[in-house]
Short mmCIF file of N, CA and C in Angstrom, two decimals:
data_model
loop_
_atom_site.label_atom_id
_atom_site.label_comp_id
_atom_site.label_asym_id
_atom_site.label_seq_id
_atom_site.Cartn_x
_atom_site.Cartn_y
_atom_site.Cartn_z
N MET L 1 0.58 -1.17 0.17
CA MET L 1 0.37 0.31 -0.14
C MET L 1 0.80 1.52 -0.02
N MET L 2 2.15 1.03 0.74
CA MET L 2 3.03 1.96 1.02
C MET L 2 3.25 2.35 -0.36
N LYS L 3 3.23 1.49 -1.22
CA LYS L 3 4.11 2.00 -2.88
C LYS L 3 3.31 2.62 -3.64
N ARG L 4 2.04 2.08 -3.46
CA ARG L 4 1.03 3.09 -3.74
C ARG L 4 1.20 4.31 -4.05
N PHE L 5 1.28 4.64 -2.50
CA PHE L 5 1.69 6.06 -1.96
C PHE L 5 2.31 6.88 -2.70
N ILE L 6 3.53 6.19 -2.23
CA ILE L 6 4.75 7.10 -3.41
C ILE L 6 4.53 7.08 -4.16
N SER L 7 4.58 5.95 -5.40
CA SER L 7 4.19 6.56 -6.84
C SER L 7 3.36 7.88 -6.94
N TYR L 8 1.97 8.23 -5.61
CA TYR L 8 1.34 8.72 -6.02
C TYR L 8 1.98 10.43 -6.27
N ASN L 9 2.76 10.25 -4.83
CA ASN L 9 3.60 12.07 -5.06
C ASN L 9 5.13 11.54 -5.14
N ARG L 10 5.97 11.37 -5.83
CA ARG L 10 6.87 10.32 -5.94
C ARG L 10 7.50 11.86 -5.19
N SER L 11 7.61 12.66 -6.15
CA SER L 11 8.54 13.93 -6.10
C SER L 11 8.63 14.88 -4.16
N VAL L 12 7.70 14.63 -3.79
CA VAL L 12 7.65 15.08 -2.76
C VAL L 12 7.50 14.88 -1.95
N PHE L 13 8.13 13.06 -2.07
CA PHE L 13 8.01 12.10 -0.82
C PHE L 13 9.31 11.80 -0.83
N PHE L 14 10.56 12.59 -2.03
CA PHE L 14 12.01 11.80 -2.36
C PHE L 14 12.34 13.10 -1.50
N LEU L 15 11.31 14.49 -2.22
CA LEU L 15 12.19 15.39 -1.05
C LEU L 15 11.92 15.60 0.83
N ALA L 16 10.64 14.76 0.33
CA ALA L 16 10.27 14.46 2.22
C ALA L 16 12.28 14.03 2.77
N VAL L 17 12.01 12.80 2.16
CA VAL L 17 13.03 11.79 2.67
C VAL L 17 14.68 12.42 2.76
N LEU L 18 14.84 12.97 1.47
CA LEU L 18 15.78 14.11 1.41
C LEU L 18 16.23 14.61 3.09
N PHE L 19 15.02 15.70 2.56
CA PHE L 19 15.03 16.61 4.12
C PHE L 19 15.79 15.40 5.67
N SER L 20 14.83 14.98 5.16
CA SER L 20 13.97 14.60 6.97
C SER L 20 15.03 13.18 7.17
N ALA L 21 15.91 12.88 6.42
CA ALA L 21 16.49 11.32 6.01
C ALA L 21 18.12 11.46 6.31
N ILE L 22 18.31 12.97 5.42
CA ILE L 22 19.94 12.85 4.63
C ILE L 22 20.61 14.21 4.89
N ILE L 23 19.22 15.16 4.73
CA ILE L 23 20.03 16.54 5.16
C ILE L 23 20.25 16.75 6.26
N TYR L 24 18.70 16.75 7.39
CA TYR L 24 18.76 17.06 9.15
C TYR L 24 19.96 16.04 10.12
N PRO L 25 20.39 14.93 9.86
CA PRO L 25 20.92 13.67 10.36
C PRO L 25 22.61 14.92 10.30
N ALA L 26 22.77 15.13 8.60
CA ALA L 26 23.83 16.03 8.13
C ALA L 26 24.38 17.12 9.20
N ILE L 27 23.69 17.66 8.74
CA ILE L 27 23.05 18.72 9.95
C ILE L 27 23.44 18.97 10.92
N ASN L 28 22.72 18.30 11.45
CA ASN L 28 22.46 17.85 12.36
C ASN L 28 24.61 16.75 13.09
N LEU L 29 25.34 16.72 12.68
CA LEU L 29 25.85 15.79 12.72
C LEU L 29 27.51 17.11 12.38
N LEU L 30 26.84 17.53 11.69
CA LEU L 30 27.70 19.43 11.73
C LEU L 30 28.28 19.80 12.54
N LEU L 31 26.73 20.24 13.16
CA LEU L 31 26.50 21.06 14.36
C LEU L 31 27.19 20.60 15.70
N ALA L 32 27.45 19.18 15.90
CA ALA L 32 28.04 18.28 16.82
C ALA L 32 29.73 18.93 16.66
N PHE L 33 30.48 18.69 15.51
CA PHE L 33 31.57 19.00 14.90
C PHE L 33 31.61 20.48 15.30
N VAL L 34 30.67 21.35 14.82
CA VAL L 34 31.24 22.88 15.22
C VAL L 34 31.01 23.46 16.83
N LEU L 35 30.62 22.40 17.06
CA LEU L 35 30.45 23.26 18.68
C LEU L 35 31.80 22.47 19.21
N LYS L 36 31.87 21.34 19.30
CA LYS L 36 33.05 20.72 19.17
C LYS L 36 34.37 21.39 18.98
N MET L 37 34.52 22.62 18.03
CA MET L 37 35.26 23.77 17.11
C MET L 37 35.24 24.96 18.27
N LEU L 38 33.44 25.02 18.64
CA LEU L 38 33.54 26.11 20.03
C LEU L 38 33.66 26.04 21.12
N ILE L 39 33.97 24.71 21.53
CA ILE L 39 34.39 24.77 22.80
C ILE L 39 35.66 24.40 22.64
N ASP L 40 36.05 24.05 21.68
CA ASP L 40 38.11 23.91 22.03
C ASP L 40 38.81 24.97 21.44
N ALA L 41 37.87 25.78 21.09
CA ALA L 41 38.15 27.52 21.03
C ALA L 41 38.03 27.54 22.58
N GLY L 42 37.32 27.80 23.21
CA GLY L 42 36.55 28.22 24.10
C GLY L 42 37.76 28.12 25.62
N MET L 43 38.03 27.22 25.70
CA MET L 43 39.32 26.16 26.47
C MET L 43 41.01 26.71 26.06
N MET L 44 40.78 26.75 24.86
CA MET L 44 42.15 27.17 24.55
C MET L 44 42.76 28.98 24.63
N GLY L 45 41.10 29.69 24.58
CA GLY L 45 42.04 31.35 25.84
C GLY L 45 41.87 32.00 23.71
N ASN L 46 41.80 31.30 23.11
CA ASN L 46 42.26 32.25 21.54
C ASN L 46 40.45 33.10 21.08
N VAL L 47 40.30 34.27 21.42
CA VAL L 47 39.27 34.98 21.12
C VAL L 47 39.58 35.12 19.28
N THR L 48 40.56 34.89 19.06
CA THR L 48 40.23 34.77 17.12
C THR L 48 39.06 33.27 16.98
N ASP L 49 40.15 32.69 17.12
CA ASP L 49 39.72 31.22 17.28
C ASP L 49 38.16 31.25 17.34
N LEU L 50 38.20 31.83 18.29
CA LEU L 50 36.22 31.49 19.33
C LEU L 50 35.35 32.29 18.77
N LYS L 51 36.03 33.67 18.22
CA LYS L 51 34.59 34.18 17.12
C LYS L 51 34.35 34.20 15.68
N ARG L 52 35.76 32.72 15.57
CA ARG L 52 35.51 32.20 14.22
C ARG L 52 34.42 30.77 14.04
N ALA L 53 34.42 30.56 15.81
CA ALA L 53 33.57 29.07 15.65
C ALA L 53 32.42 29.68 16.34
N ILE L 54 31.95 30.74 16.75
CA ILE L 54 30.56 31.17 16.85
C ILE L 54 30.42 31.83 15.97
N VAL L 55 30.68 32.06 14.74
CA VAL L 55 29.95 32.43 13.53
C VAL L 55 29.84 31.36 12.83
N TYR L 56 30.91 30.53 12.58
CA TYR L 56 30.41 28.85 12.39
C TYR L 56 29.42 28.26 12.71
N CYS L 57 29.03 28.18 14.14
CA CYS L 57 27.76 27.60 14.83
C CYS L 57 26.70 28.34 14.66
N LEU L 58 27.32 29.69 15.01
CA LEU L 58 25.40 30.22 13.86
C LEU L 58 25.27 29.86 12.40
N ILE L 59 25.74 30.11 11.94
CA ILE L 59 25.71 29.35 10.47
C ILE L 59 25.17 28.41 10.94
N VAL L 60 25.70 27.16 11.93
CA VAL L 60 24.90 25.97 11.30
C VAL L 60 23.87 25.80 11.78
N CYS L 61 23.97 26.81 12.75
CA CYS L 61 22.50 26.56 13.64
C CYS L 61 21.19 27.22 12.76
N LEU L 62 20.90 28.47 12.17
CA LEU L 62 20.54 28.39 10.80
C LEU L 62 20.20 27.49 10.13
N THR L 63 21.65 26.74 8.96
CA THR L 63 21.08 26.39 8.38
C THR L 63 19.51 24.84 9.15
N LEU L 64 20.72 24.34 10.19
CA LEU L 64 19.30 23.54 10.88
C LEU L 64 18.17 23.53 10.88
N ALA L 65 17.80 25.00 11.07
CA ALA L 65 16.36 25.12 11.34
C ALA L 65 15.71 25.56 10.53
N ILE L 66 16.78 25.51 9.06
CA ILE L 66 15.92 25.77 7.77
C ILE L 66 16.14 24.60 7.25
N SER L 67 16.31 24.16 7.22
CA SER L 67 16.46 21.86 6.80
C SER L 67 15.19 21.43 7.88
N LEU L 68 15.14 21.28 8.79
CA LEU L 68 13.68 21.62 10.21
C LEU L 68 12.83 21.37 8.81
N TYR L 69 12.61 23.23 9.48
CA TYR L 69 11.94 23.48 8.27
C TYR L 69 11.17 22.90 7.23
N LEU L 70 12.31 23.15 6.57
CA LEU L 70 11.73 22.23 4.78
C LEU L 70 11.09 20.57 5.10
N SER L 71 11.60 20.20 6.29
CA SER L 71 11.13 19.06 6.62
C SER L 71 10.31 18.89 6.27
N ASP L 72 9.83 19.62 7.27
CA ASP L 72 8.36 19.87 8.06
C ASP L 72 7.20 19.75 6.90
N ILE L 73 7.10 20.77 6.21
CA ILE L 73 7.29 21.29 4.61
C ILE L 73 6.60 20.46 3.71
N THR L 74 8.25 19.22 3.86
CA THR L 74 7.77 18.40 2.66
C THR L 74 6.68 17.27 3.30
N LYS L 75 7.18 16.64 4.54
CA LYS L 75 7.16 16.16 5.69
C LYS L 75 4.77 16.28 5.23
N ASN L 76 4.78 17.20 5.75
CA ASN L 76 3.82 17.85 5.53
C ASN L 76 2.38 17.67 4.33
N LYS L 77 3.74 18.16 3.38
CA LYS L 77 2.75 17.64 1.99
C LYS L 77 1.89 16.51 1.84
N PHE L 78 3.55 15.78 2.03
CA PHE L 78 2.78 14.30 1.56
C PHE L 78 1.90 13.36 2.18
N ILE L 79 2.54 13.95 3.49
CA ILE L 79 1.21 13.30 4.34
C ILE L 79 -0.33 13.61 4.05
N LYS L 80 -0.36 15.15 3.56
CA LYS L 80 -1.78 15.57 2.88
C LYS L 80 -2.07 14.95 1.64
N SER L 81 -1.28 15.28 1.04
CA SER L 81 -1.59 14.47 -0.27
C SER L 81 -1.93 12.83 -0.16
N ILE L 82 -1.26 11.80 1.32
CA ILE L 82 -1.84 10.77 1.11
C ILE L 82 -2.97 10.92 1.78
N SER L 83 -3.05 11.86 2.62
CA SER L 83 -3.98 10.97 3.28
C SER L 83 -5.84 11.47 2.43
N LEU L 84 -5.85 12.57 1.29
CA LEU L 84 -6.45 12.74 0.30
C LEU L 84 -6.91 11.61 -0.37
N LEU L 85 -5.59 10.58 -0.45
CA LEU L 85 -5.81 9.81 -1.36
C LEU L 85 -6.06 8.19 -1.06
N TYR L 86 -6.11 8.77 0.62
CA TYR L 86 -6.77 7.51 0.84
C TYR L 86 -8.40 7.77 2.05
N ARG L 87 -8.64 9.04 1.54
CA ARG L 87 -9.58 9.41 1.87
C ARG L 87 -10.66 9.00 0.44
N GLN L 88 -9.97 9.45 -0.10
CA GLN L 88 -11.01 9.21 -1.81
C GLN L 88 -10.72 7.90 -1.82
N ASP L 89 -9.99 7.02 -1.48
CA ASP L 89 -9.93 5.00 -1.03
C ASP L 89 -11.58 4.80 -0.81
N ILE L 90 -10.98 5.68 0.84
CA ILE L 90 -12.01 5.02 1.34
C ILE L 90 -14.28 5.72 1.30
N PHE L 91 -13.52 6.53 0.22
CA PHE L 91 -15.47 7.09 0.21
C PHE L 91 -15.53 6.71 -1.03
N LYS L 92 -14.50 5.95 -2.20
CA LYS L 92 -15.41 4.99 -3.53
C LYS L 92 -15.60 3.89 -2.54
N ARG L 93 -14.80 3.03 -1.51
CA ARG L 93 -15.35 1.36 -1.16
C ARG L 93 -17.06 2.37 -1.06
N LEU L 94 -17.12 3.28 0.08
CA LEU L 94 -18.44 3.60 0.99
C LEU L 94 -19.94 3.29 -0.87
N ILE L 95 -19.13 4.52 -1.68
CA ILE L 95 -20.03 4.22 -2.81
C ILE L 95 -20.41 2.72 -3.46
N ASN L 96 -18.98 2.25 -3.35
CA ASN L 96 -19.51 1.22 -4.22
C ASN L 96 -19.82 -0.16 -3.62
N SER L 97 -19.58 -0.63 -2.14
CA SER L 97 -20.72 -1.08 -1.17
C SER L 97 -21.77 -1.31 -1.42
N ASN L 98 -22.30 -2.44 -0.72
CA ASN L 98 -24.16 -2.90 -0.90
C ASN L 98 -24.44 -1.78 -0.36
N LEU L 99 -25.46 -1.92 -0.59
CA LEU L 99 -26.73 -0.65 0.36
C LEU L 99 -27.00 -1.16 1.43
N THR L 100 -27.47 -2.53 1.06
CA THR L 100 -27.60 -3.29 2.72
C THR L 100 -26.92 -3.33 4.00
N ASP L 101 -25.75 -3.49 3.34
CA ASP L 101 -24.71 -3.46 4.81
C ASP L 101 -25.07 -1.79 4.48
N PHE L 102 -24.69 -1.10 3.82
CA PHE L 102 -24.41 0.54 4.39
C PHE L 102 -25.35 0.88 5.13
N ARG L 103 -26.88 0.15 5.04
CA ARG L 103 -28.20 1.01 6.09
C ARG L 103 -27.65 -0.28 6.96
N SER L 104 -27.62 -1.09 7.39
CA SER L 104 -26.92 -1.58 8.54
C SER L 104 -25.69 -1.30 9.17
N SER L 105 -25.32 -0.61 8.67
CA SER L 105 -24.24 -0.13 10.29
C SER L 105 -24.91 2.06 10.52
N LYS L 106 -24.28 1.75 11.30
CA LYS L 106 -24.61 3.08 11.97
C LYS L 106 -23.33 4.19 10.99
N SER L 107 -24.34 5.36 11.10
CA SER L 107 -22.95 6.11 9.68
C SER L 107 -22.13 7.06 10.58
N GLY L 108 -22.06 6.42 12.23
CA GLY L 108 -20.84 6.93 12.67
C GLY L 108 -19.86 6.43 11.98
N LYS L 109 -19.93 4.78 12.13
CA LYS L 109 -19.15 3.95 11.81
C LYS L 109 -18.22 4.66 10.54
N TYR L 110 -19.26 5.25 9.97
CA TYR L 110 -18.34 5.73 8.39
C TYR L 110 -17.63 7.22 8.58
N ILE L 111 -18.62 7.81 9.63
CA ILE L 111 -17.11 9.59 10.10
C ILE L 111 -16.26 9.36 10.47
N SER L 112 -16.56 7.44 10.83
CA SER L 112 -15.03 8.00 12.29
C SER L 112 -14.20 6.64 10.75
N MET L 113 -14.47 6.60 10.12
CA MET L 113 -13.47 5.81 8.84
C MET L 113 -12.63 7.16 8.83
N LEU L 114 -13.36 8.47 7.96
CA LEU L 114 -13.36 9.24 6.70
C LEU L 114 -11.98 10.23 8.68
N THR L 115 -12.74 9.95 9.00
CA THR L 115 -11.47 11.17 10.25
C THR L 115 -11.16 10.46 11.27
N THR L 116 -11.15 9.86 12.64
CA THR L 116 -10.49 8.88 13.06
C THR L 116 -9.36 8.59 12.78
N ASN L 117 -9.80 7.68 11.90
CA ASN L 117 -9.29 6.32 11.19
C ASN L 117 -7.68 7.05 10.64
N VAL L 118 -8.14 7.50 9.37
CA VAL L 118 -7.39 8.60 8.48
C VAL L 118 -6.37 9.23 9.21
N LYS L 119 -6.01 9.83 10.86
CA LYS L 119 -5.71 10.85 11.22
C LYS L 119 -5.15 9.90 11.76
N SER L 120 -4.86 8.74 12.33
CA SER L 120 -3.96 7.53 12.79
C SER L 120 -3.14 6.52 12.04
N VAL L 121 -3.83 6.87 10.30
CA VAL L 121 -2.83 5.94 9.88
C VAL L 121 -1.52 7.58 9.57
N GLU L 122 -2.39 9.15 9.16
CA GLU L 122 -1.44 9.90 8.98
C GLU L 122 -0.52 9.18 10.14
N ASP L 123 -0.85 9.31 11.73
CA ASP L 123 0.41 10.00 13.07
C ASP L 123 1.14 8.74 13.20
N ASN L 124 0.46 7.49 12.93
CA ASN L 124 0.95 6.09 13.30
C ASN L 124 2.01 5.27 12.32
N PHE L 125 1.10 5.54 11.04
CA PHE L 125 2.17 5.46 10.03
C PHE L 125 2.91 6.55 9.12
N ILE L 126 2.61 7.55 8.57
CA ILE L 126 3.54 8.09 8.00
C ILE L 126 4.23 9.17 8.59
N GLY L 127 3.96 9.60 9.56
CA GLY L 127 4.97 10.61 9.89
C GLY L 127 5.94 9.73 10.98
N SER L 128 5.67 8.15 10.99
CA SER L 128 6.58 7.46 11.86
C SER L 128 7.71 7.34 10.81
N TYR L 129 7.27 7.20 9.71
CA TYR L 129 7.98 6.16 9.18
C TYR L 129 9.25 6.88 9.11
N PHE L 130 8.48 8.52 8.33
CA PHE L 130 10.22 9.27 8.41
C PHE L 130 10.46 10.02 9.43
N ASN L 131 10.08 9.48 11.11
CA ASN L 131 10.92 10.01 12.27
C ASN L 131 11.48 8.44 11.71
N VAL L 132 10.81 7.20 11.70
CA VAL L 132 12.15 5.97 11.88
C VAL L 132 13.38 6.73 10.86
N LEU L 133 13.00 6.50 9.26
CA LEU L 133 14.16 6.85 8.45
C LEU L 133 14.97 7.32 9.24
N SER L 134 14.70 9.39 9.74
CA SER L 134 15.74 9.83 10.29
C SER L 134 16.80 9.84 11.64
N ASN L 135 15.42 8.67 12.52
CA ASN L 135 16.61 8.81 12.79
C ASN L 135 16.97 7.60 12.57
N LEU L 136 17.46 7.16 11.82
CA LEU L 136 18.33 5.82 11.36
C LEU L 136 19.22 5.98 11.31
N PHE L 137 19.15 7.15 9.88
CA PHE L 137 19.80 8.10 9.49
C PHE L 137 21.08 8.83 10.23
N LEU L 138 20.10 9.41 11.73
CA LEU L 138 20.98 10.28 11.94
C LEU L 138 22.10 9.03 13.02
N LEU L 139 21.39 7.70 13.77
CA LEU L 139 22.46 6.48 14.09
C LEU L 139 23.66 6.56 13.07
N VAL L 140 23.38 6.41 11.86
CA VAL L 140 24.36 5.72 10.81
C VAL L 140 25.67 6.93 10.76
N PHE L 141 24.70 8.45 10.21
CA PHE L 141 25.90 9.54 10.62
C PHE L 141 26.96 10.43 11.71
N SER L 142 26.23 9.61 13.26
CA SER L 142 27.01 9.69 14.50
C SER L 142 27.56 8.68 14.06
N LEU L 143 27.73 7.31 13.50
CA LEU L 143 28.42 6.35 13.76
C LEU L 143 29.90 7.08 13.18
N VAL L 144 29.66 7.35 11.54
CA VAL L 144 30.48 7.72 10.94
C VAL L 144 31.32 9.04 11.37
N GLY L 145 30.92 10.12 11.90
CA GLY L 145 31.77 11.07 12.48
C GLY L 145 32.46 10.38 14.00
N MET L 146 31.29 9.40 14.72
CA MET L 146 32.82 8.79 15.59
C MET L 146 34.10 7.89 15.17
N PHE L 147 33.91 7.58 13.71
CA PHE L 147 34.75 6.57 13.19
C PHE L 147 35.69 8.00 12.36
N VAL L 148 35.53 9.48 12.00
CA VAL L 148 36.10 10.01 11.68
C VAL L 148 36.99 10.50 12.65
N ILE L 149 36.53 11.24 13.81
CA ILE L 149 37.25 11.62 14.90
C ILE L 149 37.97 10.71 15.60
N ASP L 150 37.60 8.84 15.82
CA ASP L 150 38.73 8.50 16.11
C ASP L 150 37.89 7.17 16.00
N TRP L 151 38.80 6.65 15.06
CA TRP L 151 38.51 5.42 15.11
C TRP L 151 38.13 3.55 15.86
N ARG L 152 39.10 4.30 17.07
CA ARG L 152 39.33 3.59 18.09
C ARG L 152 39.02 3.51 19.29
N LEU L 153 37.83 4.67 19.58
CA LEU L 153 36.04 4.90 20.64
C LEU L 153 35.56 4.32 19.77
N SER L 154 35.15 3.73 19.14
CA SER L 154 34.03 3.16 18.11
C SER L 154 34.13 2.02 18.15
#
């Protein structure tokens, strides 16, 4: 089912994956390196290096905020398009269902399907999908960063 949803809005999906699973974790790792540089410059007492590290830190923090914002925009756009498609699927099945089955059930059941169940799919399935991807890549990038700093500590 997810493959069908991905193919429905492939470009937005790949943008959401790009921002949430690759760019955001990479900039997060870069922030760790810049904070290390900031702490090292502060401990050495070199004001010039400290000023430079502060500027780098501000630039990386701004870039991180922008990437997080773009990640949220693309994820929400993808979730909105999938939600619309999912609601259309439910509505088509309701329209094509047997009239006696439709009349035998309470209308609240169908309203629940169109609201609560769709919201549950958005939050628990699609939103979690991007969170898992983001955390997985953050773990991978963190391991790479640890190897870059000192492979013996990893």
